[in-house]
Short mmCIF file of C-alpha atoms in Angstrom, two decimals:
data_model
loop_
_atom_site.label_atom_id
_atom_site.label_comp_id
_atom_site.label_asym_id
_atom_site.label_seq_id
_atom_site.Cartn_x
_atom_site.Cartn_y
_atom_site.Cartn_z
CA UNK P 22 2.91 -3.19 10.75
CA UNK P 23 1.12 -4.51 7.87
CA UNK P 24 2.80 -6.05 4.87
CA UNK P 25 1.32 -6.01 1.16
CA UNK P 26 2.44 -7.65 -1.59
CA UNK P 27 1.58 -5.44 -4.49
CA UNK P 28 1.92 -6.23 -8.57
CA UNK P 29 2.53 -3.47 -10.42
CA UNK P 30 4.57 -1.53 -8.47
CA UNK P 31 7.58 -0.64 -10.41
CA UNK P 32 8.69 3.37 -9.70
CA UNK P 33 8.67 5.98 -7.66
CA UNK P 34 5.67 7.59 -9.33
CA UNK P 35 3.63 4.32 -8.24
CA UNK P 36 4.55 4.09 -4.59
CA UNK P 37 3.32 7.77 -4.28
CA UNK P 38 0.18 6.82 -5.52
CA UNK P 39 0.25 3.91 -2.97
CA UNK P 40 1.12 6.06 -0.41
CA UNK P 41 -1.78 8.48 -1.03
CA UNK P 42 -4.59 6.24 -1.53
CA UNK P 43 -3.04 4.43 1.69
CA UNK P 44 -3.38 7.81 3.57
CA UNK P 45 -7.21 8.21 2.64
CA UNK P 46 -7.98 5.77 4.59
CA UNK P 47 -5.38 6.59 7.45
CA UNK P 48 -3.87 9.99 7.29
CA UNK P 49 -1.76 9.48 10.27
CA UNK P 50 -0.54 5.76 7.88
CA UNK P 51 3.43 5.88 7.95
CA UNK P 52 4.13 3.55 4.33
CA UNK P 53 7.46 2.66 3.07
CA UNK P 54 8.25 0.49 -0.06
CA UNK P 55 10.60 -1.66 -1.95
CA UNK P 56 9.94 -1.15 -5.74
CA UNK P 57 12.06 -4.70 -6.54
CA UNK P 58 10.07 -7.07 -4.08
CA UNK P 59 7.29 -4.79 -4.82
CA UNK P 60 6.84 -4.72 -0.94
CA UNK P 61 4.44 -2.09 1.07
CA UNK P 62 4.77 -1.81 4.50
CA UNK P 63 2.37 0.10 6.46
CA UNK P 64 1.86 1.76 10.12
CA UNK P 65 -1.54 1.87 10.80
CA UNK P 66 -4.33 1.31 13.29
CA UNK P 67 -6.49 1.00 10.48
CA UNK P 68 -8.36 -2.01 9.39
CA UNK P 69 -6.01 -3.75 7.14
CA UNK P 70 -8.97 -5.05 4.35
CA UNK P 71 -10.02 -1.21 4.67
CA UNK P 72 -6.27 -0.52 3.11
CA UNK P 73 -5.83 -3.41 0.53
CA UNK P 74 -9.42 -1.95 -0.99
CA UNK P 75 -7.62 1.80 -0.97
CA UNK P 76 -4.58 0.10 -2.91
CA UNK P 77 -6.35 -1.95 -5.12
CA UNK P 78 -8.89 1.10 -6.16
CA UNK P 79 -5.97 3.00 -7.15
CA UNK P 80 -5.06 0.39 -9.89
CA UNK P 81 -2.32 -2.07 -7.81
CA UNK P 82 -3.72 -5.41 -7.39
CA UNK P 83 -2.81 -6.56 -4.15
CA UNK P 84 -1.23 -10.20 -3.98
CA UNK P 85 -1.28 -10.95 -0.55
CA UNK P 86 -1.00 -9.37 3.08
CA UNK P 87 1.11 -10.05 6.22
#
C-alpha cells in the first residue's frame, strides 16, 4: 500500500477525483481516503511516481509519499 499526503483535499467531491485520476493509471487501484489528515491510501502494483503525477495533474499537490 502506498500512502500520499495530499493538500487540498477537503470533500467528497475531491477524493472522487483522486480516485479517478488514480485509476487511469491503475484501473484495478483500490484508494481509500481521510478528508481530515487529507490521507490517500492506495492498492496498486503500479509505479508509485506514475500515481503522484496522476494526482498532481488532476489539481492536488502531493506533499509527500509512504
Amino acid at each position: 500500500m502506498i500512502q500520499f499526503q495530499v493538500e487540498g483535499m477537503s470533500c467528497n467531491h475531491c477524493v472522487g477525483a483522486i480516485t479517478r485520476a488514480v485509476q487511469t493509471v491503475d484501473p484495478a487501484a483500490r484508494v481509500s481516503a481521510d478528508v481530515p489528515a487529507q490521507a490517500v491510501r492506495v492498492e496498486s502494483s503500479a509505479d508509485p511516481e506514475a500515481l503522484r503525477d496522476a494526482i498532481e495533474e488532476a489539481g492536488y499537490p502531493v506533499k509527500s509519499v509512504a
